[in-house]
Amino acid sequence: MKYLKFILFGLVATSISAQAAGAASLVGKKSKTKDYNYSWDTREYFVEDCSQNANKWICKCVLEKLQHEYSEAEFLYINKDLYNNIDHPEFVDFVSTAVDLCDSEYTNSRRNDSYGTGDGLAGLLGGGGGGIATKAKGSIRTPSERDIDISDGAEIRSAADIMKVVRQRTPGLRHVYNKFLKKKPGFQGKVSLKFTIASGGEIISISVANSTTGYSAFDDEVKADVSRWKFNKVKSGNTTVTIPFTFSE
């Protein structure tokens, strides 16, 4: 038994020194278990970035769920794409579900309906907001491509290109709605925003084209949040669009 231990130790040492990458790759291909362990730097980066706009507890909870499904390399690759407005709908759906689960876990752990989080996805995907908000109860319907009215510059940006950003960023407006639901429970409606996107991707002008909410302060905050969205760069020219956002409990 003693010699067997030495043999095993020798085999392990040899594999580590000579073929570590190959062995690691083999394990990765063979194993069906998806639990991963991100590096300290990646974990710290995620929590710090996320907690600028969301509850830190929720950020850590979502990170744990990400490590059950995505490898560190996959996460870093997708995260870079999201910052460059490259769509990953399956990942966004996964994070959205993870946020809802973590919201519920947080609320249950506090055993108090007056606390919760409604802005988790906003923080994770750059929607803005921050802190601990009311328990998420409002919803927002993500506009479809046919909802986008391009009044100028359609030859520069297509509705499909614009939708990539709209689809990613619209869920982040939920935290705005939940915040104002605290002040005026039960209100709902549609806010249509008209804005112009410059060639660099930034929004250079924005206004409320129409609203049925009857709540101008809410409309203005939605406008302010959307004004910070960033679109893909193009060679030249501006594009003006009108997009409706529908909010309901």
mmCIF file of N, CA and C in Angstrom, residues 85-170:
data_model
loop_
_atom_site.group_PDB
_atom_site.id
_atom_site.type_symbol
_atom_site.label_atom_id
_atom_site.label_comp_id
_atom_site.label_asym_id
_atom_site.label_seq_id
_atom_site.Cartn_x
_atom_site.Cartn_y
_atom_site.Cartn_z
ATOM 1 N N ASN A 85 -22.322 45.179 -26.962
ATOM 2 C CA ASN A 85 -23.676 45.084 -27.530
ATOM 3 C C ASN A 85 -23.858 43.905 -28.472
ATOM 4 N N ILE A 86 -23.140 42.822 -28.205
ATOM 5 C CA ILE A 86 -23.339 41.573 -28.955
ATOM 6 C C ILE A 86 -24.289 40.701 -28.149
ATOM 7 N N ASP A 87 -25.379 40.311 -28.750
ATOM 8 C CA ASP A 87 -26.463 39.659 -28.034
ATOM 9 C C ASP A 87 -26.159 38.210 -27.676
ATOM 10 N N HIS A 88 -26.542 37.828 -26.458
ATOM 11 C CA HIS A 88 -26.472 36.444 -25.983
ATOM 12 C C HIS A 88 -27.776 36.162 -25.229
ATOM 13 N N PRO A 89 -28.882 35.971 -25.958
ATOM 14 C CA PRO A 89 -30.197 35.842 -25.317
ATOM 15 C C PRO A 89 -30.303 34.715 -24.299
ATOM 16 N N GLU A 90 -29.645 33.572 -24.552
ATOM 17 C CA GLU A 90 -29.720 32.467 -23.595
ATOM 18 C C GLU A 90 -29.051 32.847 -22.269
ATOM 19 N N PHE A 91 -27.930 33.536 -22.355
ATOM 20 C CA PHE A 91 -27.227 33.979 -21.151
ATOM 21 C C PHE A 91 -28.070 35.004 -20.395
ATOM 22 N N VAL A 92 -28.646 35.949 -21.128
ATOM 23 C CA VAL A 92 -29.488 36.975 -20.501
ATOM 24 C C VAL A 92 -30.688 36.326 -19.816
ATOM 25 N N ASP A 93 -31.278 35.340 -20.467
ATOM 26 C CA ASP A 93 -32.411 34.631 -19.858
ATOM 27 C C ASP A 93 -31.971 33.905 -18.584
ATOM 28 N N PHE A 94 -30.788 33.300 -18.647
ATOM 29 C CA PHE A 94 -30.278 32.583 -17.470
ATOM 30 C C PHE A 94 -30.073 33.549 -16.308
ATOM 31 N N VAL A 95 -29.448 34.695 -16.581
ATOM 32 C CA VAL A 95 -29.190 35.681 -15.531
ATOM 33 C C VAL A 95 -30.503 36.233 -14.984
ATOM 34 N N SER A 96 -31.452 36.477 -15.884
ATOM 35 C CA SER A 96 -32.763 36.988 -15.459
ATOM 36 C C SER A 96 -33.443 36.022 -14.503
ATOM 37 N N THR A 97 -33.395 34.736 -14.846
ATOM 38 C CA THR A 97 -33.978 33.713 -13.974
ATOM 39 C C THR A 97 -33.230 33.635 -12.650
ATOM 40 N N ALA A 98 -31.897 33.729 -12.728
ATOM 41 C CA ALA A 98 -31.076 33.682 -11.515
ATOM 42 C C ALA A 98 -31.400 34.854 -10.597
ATOM 43 N N VAL A 99 -31.601 36.026 -11.167
ATOM 44 C CA VAL A 99 -31.943 37.207 -10.369
ATOM 45 C C VAL A 99 -33.275 37.008 -9.661
ATOM 46 N N ASP A 100 -34.257 36.486 -10.400
ATOM 47 C CA ASP A 100 -35.570 36.249 -9.788
ATOM 48 C C ASP A 100 -35.459 35.262 -8.624
ATOM 49 N N LEU A 101 -34.677 34.201 -8.826
ATOM 50 C CA LEU A 101 -34.498 33.214 -7.760
ATOM 51 C C LEU A 101 -33.789 33.830 -6.555
ATOM 52 N N CYS A 102 -32.765 34.626 -6.830
ATOM 53 C CA CYS A 102 -32.010 35.253 -5.735
ATOM 54 C C CYS A 102 -32.851 36.309 -5.026
ATOM 55 N N ASP A 103 -33.667 37.039 -5.790
ATOM 56 C CA ASP A 103 -34.597 37.990 -5.174
ATOM 57 C C ASP A 103 -35.484 37.270 -4.159
ATOM 58 N N SER A 104 -36.012 36.120 -4.598
ATOM 59 C CA SER A 104 -36.913 35.346 -3.738
ATOM 60 C C SER A 104 -36.179 34.819 -2.512
ATOM 61 N N GLU A 105 -34.958 34.294 -2.731
ATOM 62 C CA GLU A 105 -34.172 33.768 -1.615
ATOM 63 C C GLU A 105 -33.844 34.874 -0.612
ATOM 64 N N TYR A 106 -33.529 36.043 -1.120
ATOM 65 C CA TYR A 106 -33.190 37.172 -0.253
ATOM 66 C C TYR A 106 -34.399 37.581 0.587
ATOM 67 N N THR A 107 -35.542 37.686 -0.089
ATOM 68 C CA THR A 107 -36.759 38.088 0.612
ATOM 69 C C THR A 107 -37.130 37.073 1.687
ATOM 70 N N ASN A 108 -37.034 35.789 1.339
ATOM 71 C CA ASN A 108 -37.352 34.740 2.313
ATOM 72 C C ASN A 108 -36.387 34.746 3.482
ATOM 73 N N SER A 109 -35.110 35.044 3.186
ATOM 74 C CA SER A 109 -34.122 35.050 4.269
ATOM 75 C C SER A 109 -34.378 36.191 5.244
ATOM 76 N N ARG A 110 -34.904 37.277 4.742
ATOM 77 C CA ARG A 110 -35.206 38.406 5.613
ATOM 78 C C ARG A 110 -36.557 38.237 6.320
ATOM 79 N N ARG A 111 -37.424 37.369 5.728
ATOM 80 C CA ARG A 111 -38.758 37.132 6.284
ATOM 81 C C ARG A 111 -39.497 38.438 6.569
ATOM 82 N N ASN A 112 -39.390 39.338 5.580
ATOM 83 C CA ASN A 112 -40.033 40.640 5.756
ATOM 84 C C ASN A 112 -40.399 41.158 4.372
ATOM 85 N N ASP A 113 -41.679 41.317 4.108
ATOM 86 C CA ASP A 113 -42.120 41.724 2.794
ATOM 87 C C ASP A 113 -41.737 43.153 2.436
ATOM 88 N N SER A 114 -41.251 43.922 3.404
ATOM 89 C CA SER A 114 -40.911 45.304 3.108
ATOM 90 C C SER A 114 -39.518 45.431 2.514
ATOM 91 N N TYR A 115 -38.796 44.305 2.396
ATOM 92 C CA TYR A 115 -37.481 44.345 1.792
ATOM 93 C C TYR A 115 -37.426 43.368 0.632
ATOM 94 N N GLY A 116 -36.510 43.633 -0.272
ATOM 95 C CA GLY A 116 -36.327 42.747 -1.415
ATOM 96 C C GLY A 116 -35.470 43.462 -2.418
ATOM 97 N N THR A 117 -35.403 42.952 -3.624
ATOM 98 C CA THR A 117 -34.632 43.624 -4.652
ATOM 99 C C THR A 117 -35.399 43.584 -5.943
ATOM 100 N N GLY A 118 -35.405 44.688 -6.630
ATOM 101 C CA GLY A 118 -36.084 44.734 -7.904
ATOM 102 C C GLY A 118 -35.177 45.162 -9.023
ATOM 103 N N ASP A 119 -33.917 45.400 -8.738
ATOM 104 C CA ASP A 119 -33.044 45.953 -9.759
ATOM 105 C C ASP A 119 -31.861 45.055 -10.052
ATOM 106 N N GLY A 120 -31.951 43.784 -9.697
ATOM 107 C CA GLY A 120 -30.805 42.909 -9.899
ATOM 108 C C GLY A 120 -30.352 42.839 -11.337
ATOM 109 N N LEU A 121 -31.255 42.550 -12.244
ATOM 110 C CA LEU A 121 -30.880 42.429 -13.644
ATOM 111 C C LEU A 121 -30.394 43.761 -14.183
ATOM 112 N N ALA A 122 -30.973 44.852 -13.679
ATOM 113 C CA ALA A 122 -30.514 46.173 -14.115
ATOM 114 C C ALA A 122 -29.046 46.342 -13.799
ATOM 115 N N GLY A 123 -28.658 45.975 -12.584
ATOM 116 C CA GLY A 123 -27.260 46.109 -12.197
ATOM 117 C C GLY A 123 -26.371 45.187 -12.997
ATOM 118 N N LEU A 124 -26.822 43.978 -13.235
ATOM 119 C CA LEU A 124 -25.997 43.012 -13.941
ATOM 120 C C LEU A 124 -25.811 43.371 -15.399
ATOM 121 N N LEU A 125 -26.823 43.968 -16.020
ATOM 122 C CA LEU A 125 -26.764 44.267 -17.438
ATOM 123 C C LEU A 125 -26.641 45.750 -17.716
ATOM 124 N N GLY A 126 -26.359 46.525 -16.668
ATOM 125 C CA GLY A 126 -26.075 47.936 -16.901
ATOM 126 C C GLY A 126 -27.291 48.803 -16.996
ATOM 127 N N GLY A 127 -28.412 48.406 -16.400
ATOM 128 C CA GLY A 127 -29.618 49.203 -16.512
ATOM 129 C C GLY A 127 -29.603 50.434 -15.643
ATOM 130 N N GLY A 128 -28.746 50.471 -14.633
ATOM 131 C CA GLY A 128 -28.686 51.635 -13.763
ATOM 132 C C GLY A 128 -29.458 51.395 -12.498
ATOM 133 N N GLY A 129 -29.692 52.450 -11.720
ATOM 134 C CA GLY A 129 -30.419 52.331 -10.472
ATOM 135 C C GLY A 129 -29.478 52.024 -9.348
ATOM 136 N N GLY A 130 -29.923 51.257 -8.364
ATOM 137 C CA GLY A 130 -29.003 50.861 -7.319
ATOM 138 C C GLY A 130 -29.661 50.688 -5.990
ATOM 139 N N GLY A 131 -28.941 50.063 -5.056
ATOM 140 C CA GLY A 131 -29.430 49.892 -3.707
ATOM 141 C C GLY A 131 -30.497 48.842 -3.607
ATOM 142 N N ILE A 132 -31.112 48.780 -2.423
ATOM 143 C CA ILE A 132 -32.183 47.825 -2.184
ATOM 144 C C ILE A 132 -33.509 48.484 -2.495
ATOM 145 N N ALA A 133 -34.248 47.927 -3.416
ATOM 146 C CA ALA A 133 -35.534 48.488 -3.802
ATOM 147 C C ALA A 133 -36.641 47.619 -3.236
ATOM 148 N N THR A 134 -37.881 47.934 -3.596
ATOM 149 C CA THR A 134 -38.992 47.124 -3.129
ATOM 150 C C THR A 134 -38.975 45.773 -3.814
ATOM 151 N N LYS A 135 -39.694 44.830 -3.251
ATOM 152 C CA LYS A 135 -39.782 43.505 -3.851
ATOM 153 C C LYS A 135 -40.311 43.626 -5.275
ATOM 154 N N ALA A 136 -39.618 42.988 -6.224
ATOM 155 C CA ALA A 136 -39.980 43.127 -7.630
ATOM 156 C C ALA A 136 -41.399 42.655 -7.878
ATOM 157 N N LYS A 137 -42.228 43.536 -8.431
ATOM 158 C CA LYS A 137 -43.594 43.155 -8.759
ATOM 159 C C LYS A 137 -44.046 43.765 -10.078
ATOM 160 N N GLY A 138 -43.361 44.825 -10.516
ATOM 161 C CA GLY A 138 -43.710 45.410 -11.793
ATOM 162 C C GLY A 138 -43.066 44.655 -12.934
ATOM 163 N N SER A 139 -43.634 44.795 -14.120
ATOM 164 C CA SER A 139 -43.055 44.136 -15.285
ATOM 165 C C SER A 139 -43.029 45.112 -16.452
ATOM 166 N N ILE A 140 -42.180 44.819 -17.405
ATOM 167 C CA ILE A 140 -42.069 45.646 -18.600
ATOM 168 C C ILE A 140 -41.983 44.739 -19.805
ATOM 169 N N ARG A 141 -42.743 45.071 -20.826
ATOM 170 C CA ARG A 141 -42.723 44.271 -22.047
ATOM 171 C C ARG A 141 -41.630 44.799 -22.961
ATOM 172 N N THR A 142 -40.715 43.908 -23.322
ATOM 173 C CA THR A 142 -39.639 44.308 -24.225
ATOM 174 C C THR A 142 -40.213 44.578 -25.615
ATOM 175 N N PRO A 143 -39.949 45.743 -26.183
ATOM 176 C CA PRO A 143 -40.467 46.053 -27.523
ATOM 177 C C PRO A 143 -39.974 45.038 -28.553
ATOM 178 N N SER A 144 -40.754 44.850 -29.580
ATOM 179 C CA SER A 144 -40.339 43.962 -30.668
ATOM 180 C C SER A 144 -39.781 44.818 -31.804
ATOM 181 N N GLU A 145 -39.206 44.158 -32.775
ATOM 182 C CA GLU A 145 -38.617 44.882 -33.901
ATOM 183 C C GLU A 145 -39.656 45.707 -34.648
ATOM 184 N N ARG A 146 -40.874 45.182 -34.750
ATOM 185 C CA ARG A 146 -41.915 45.920 -35.469
ATOM 186 C C ARG A 146 -42.422 47.138 -34.698
ATOM 187 N N ASP A 147 -42.097 47.202 -33.400
ATOM 188 C CA ASP A 147 -42.494 48.367 -32.606
ATOM 189 C C ASP A 147 -41.593 49.564 -32.854
ATOM 190 N N ILE A 148 -40.424 49.319 -33.415
ATOM 191 C CA ILE A 148 -39.443 50.397 -33.625
ATOM 192 C C ILE A 148 -39.781 51.194 -34.872
ATOM 193 N N ASP A 149 -39.990 52.488 -34.692
ATOM 194 C CA ASP A 149 -40.286 53.390 -35.808
ATOM 195 C C ASP A 149 -39.042 54.226 -36.098
ATOM 196 N N ILE A 150 -38.405 53.959 -37.237
ATOM 197 C CA ILE A 150 -37.212 54.705 -37.631
ATOM 198 C C ILE A 150 -37.649 55.819 -38.577
ATOM 199 N N SER A 151 -37.582 57.045 -38.088
ATOM 200 C CA SER A 151 -38.031 58.182 -38.901
ATOM 201 C C SER A 151 -36.909 58.793 -39.715
ATOM 202 N N ASP A 152 -35.671 58.497 -39.344
ATOM 203 C CA ASP A 152 -34.540 59.053 -40.079
ATOM 204 C C ASP A 152 -33.317 58.162 -39.862
ATOM 205 N N GLY A 153 -32.588 57.879 -40.947
ATOM 206 C CA GLY A 153 -31.357 57.114 -40.842
ATOM 207 C C GLY A 153 -31.533 55.611 -40.887
ATOM 208 N N ALA A 154 -32.630 55.146 -41.489
ATOM 209 C CA ALA A 154 -32.872 53.704 -41.577
ATOM 210 C C ALA A 154 -31.801 53.001 -42.402
ATOM 211 N N GLU A 155 -31.179 53.753 -43.309
ATOM 212 C CA GLU A 155 -30.135 53.158 -44.137
ATOM 213 C C GLU A 155 -28.822 53.020 -43.356
ATOM 214 N N ILE A 156 -28.754 53.665 -42.182
ATOM 215 C CA ILE A 156 -27.536 53.629 -41.366
ATOM 216 C C ILE A 156 -27.600 52.513 -40.329
ATOM 217 N N ARG A 157 -28.757 52.432 -39.656
ATOM 218 C CA ARG A 157 -28.967 51.400 -38.640
ATOM 219 C C ARG A 157 -30.282 50.692 -38.923
ATOM 220 N N SER A 158 -30.275 49.382 -38.872
ATOM 221 C CA SER A 158 -31.510 48.625 -39.077
ATOM 222 C C SER A 158 -32.226 48.432 -37.751
ATOM 223 N N ALA A 159 -33.507 48.122 -37.821
ATOM 224 C CA ALA A 159 -34.273 47.855 -36.605
ATOM 225 C C ALA A 159 -33.700 46.663 -35.863
ATOM 226 N N ALA A 160 -33.192 45.691 -36.615
ATOM 227 C CA ALA A 160 -32.605 44.499 -35.994
ATOM 228 C C ALA A 160 -31.373 44.865 -35.164
ATOM 229 N N ASP A 161 -30.533 45.770 -35.687
ATOM 230 C CA ASP A 161 -29.342 46.202 -34.950
ATOM 231 C C ASP A 161 -29.726 46.948 -33.681
ATOM 232 N N ILE A 162 -30.734 47.800 -33.787
ATOM 233 C CA ILE A 162 -31.198 48.567 -32.633
ATOM 234 C C ILE A 162 -31.797 47.636 -31.591
ATOM 235 N N MET A 163 -32.494 46.613 -32.051
ATOM 236 C CA MET A 163 -33.146 45.662 -31.140
ATOM 237 C C MET A 163 -32.144 44.911 -30.271
ATOM 238 N N LYS A 164 -30.931 44.703 -30.762
ATOM 239 C CA LYS A 164 -29.936 43.980 -29.970
ATOM 240 C C LYS A 164 -29.697 44.684 -28.642
ATOM 241 N N VAL A 165 -29.633 46.008 -28.688
ATOM 242 C CA VAL A 165 -29.412 46.785 -27.471
ATOM 243 C C VAL A 165 -30.701 46.896 -26.672
ATOM 244 N N VAL A 166 -31.810 47.142 -27.364
ATOM 245 C CA VAL A 166 -33.106 47.291 -26.688
ATOM 246 C C VAL A 166 -33.449 46.031 -25.913
ATOM 247 N N ARG A 167 -33.203 44.872 -26.513
ATOM 248 C CA ARG A 167 -33.521 43.601 -25.863
ATOM 249 C C ARG A 167 -32.672 43.399 -24.606
ATOM 250 N N GLN A 168 -31.431 43.809 -24.662
ATOM 251 C CA GLN A 168 -30.536 43.659 -23.506
ATOM 252 C C GLN A 168 -30.871 44.635 -22.393
ATOM 253 N N ARG A 169 -31.196 45.871 -22.753
ATOM 254 C CA ARG A 169 -31.290 46.924 -21.757
ATOM 255 C C ARG A 169 -32.690 47.158 -21.190
ATOM 256 N N THR A 170 -33.727 46.790 -21.921
ATOM 257 C CA THR A 170 -35.094 47.043 -21.447
ATOM 258 C C THR A 170 -35.382 46.441 -20.077
#
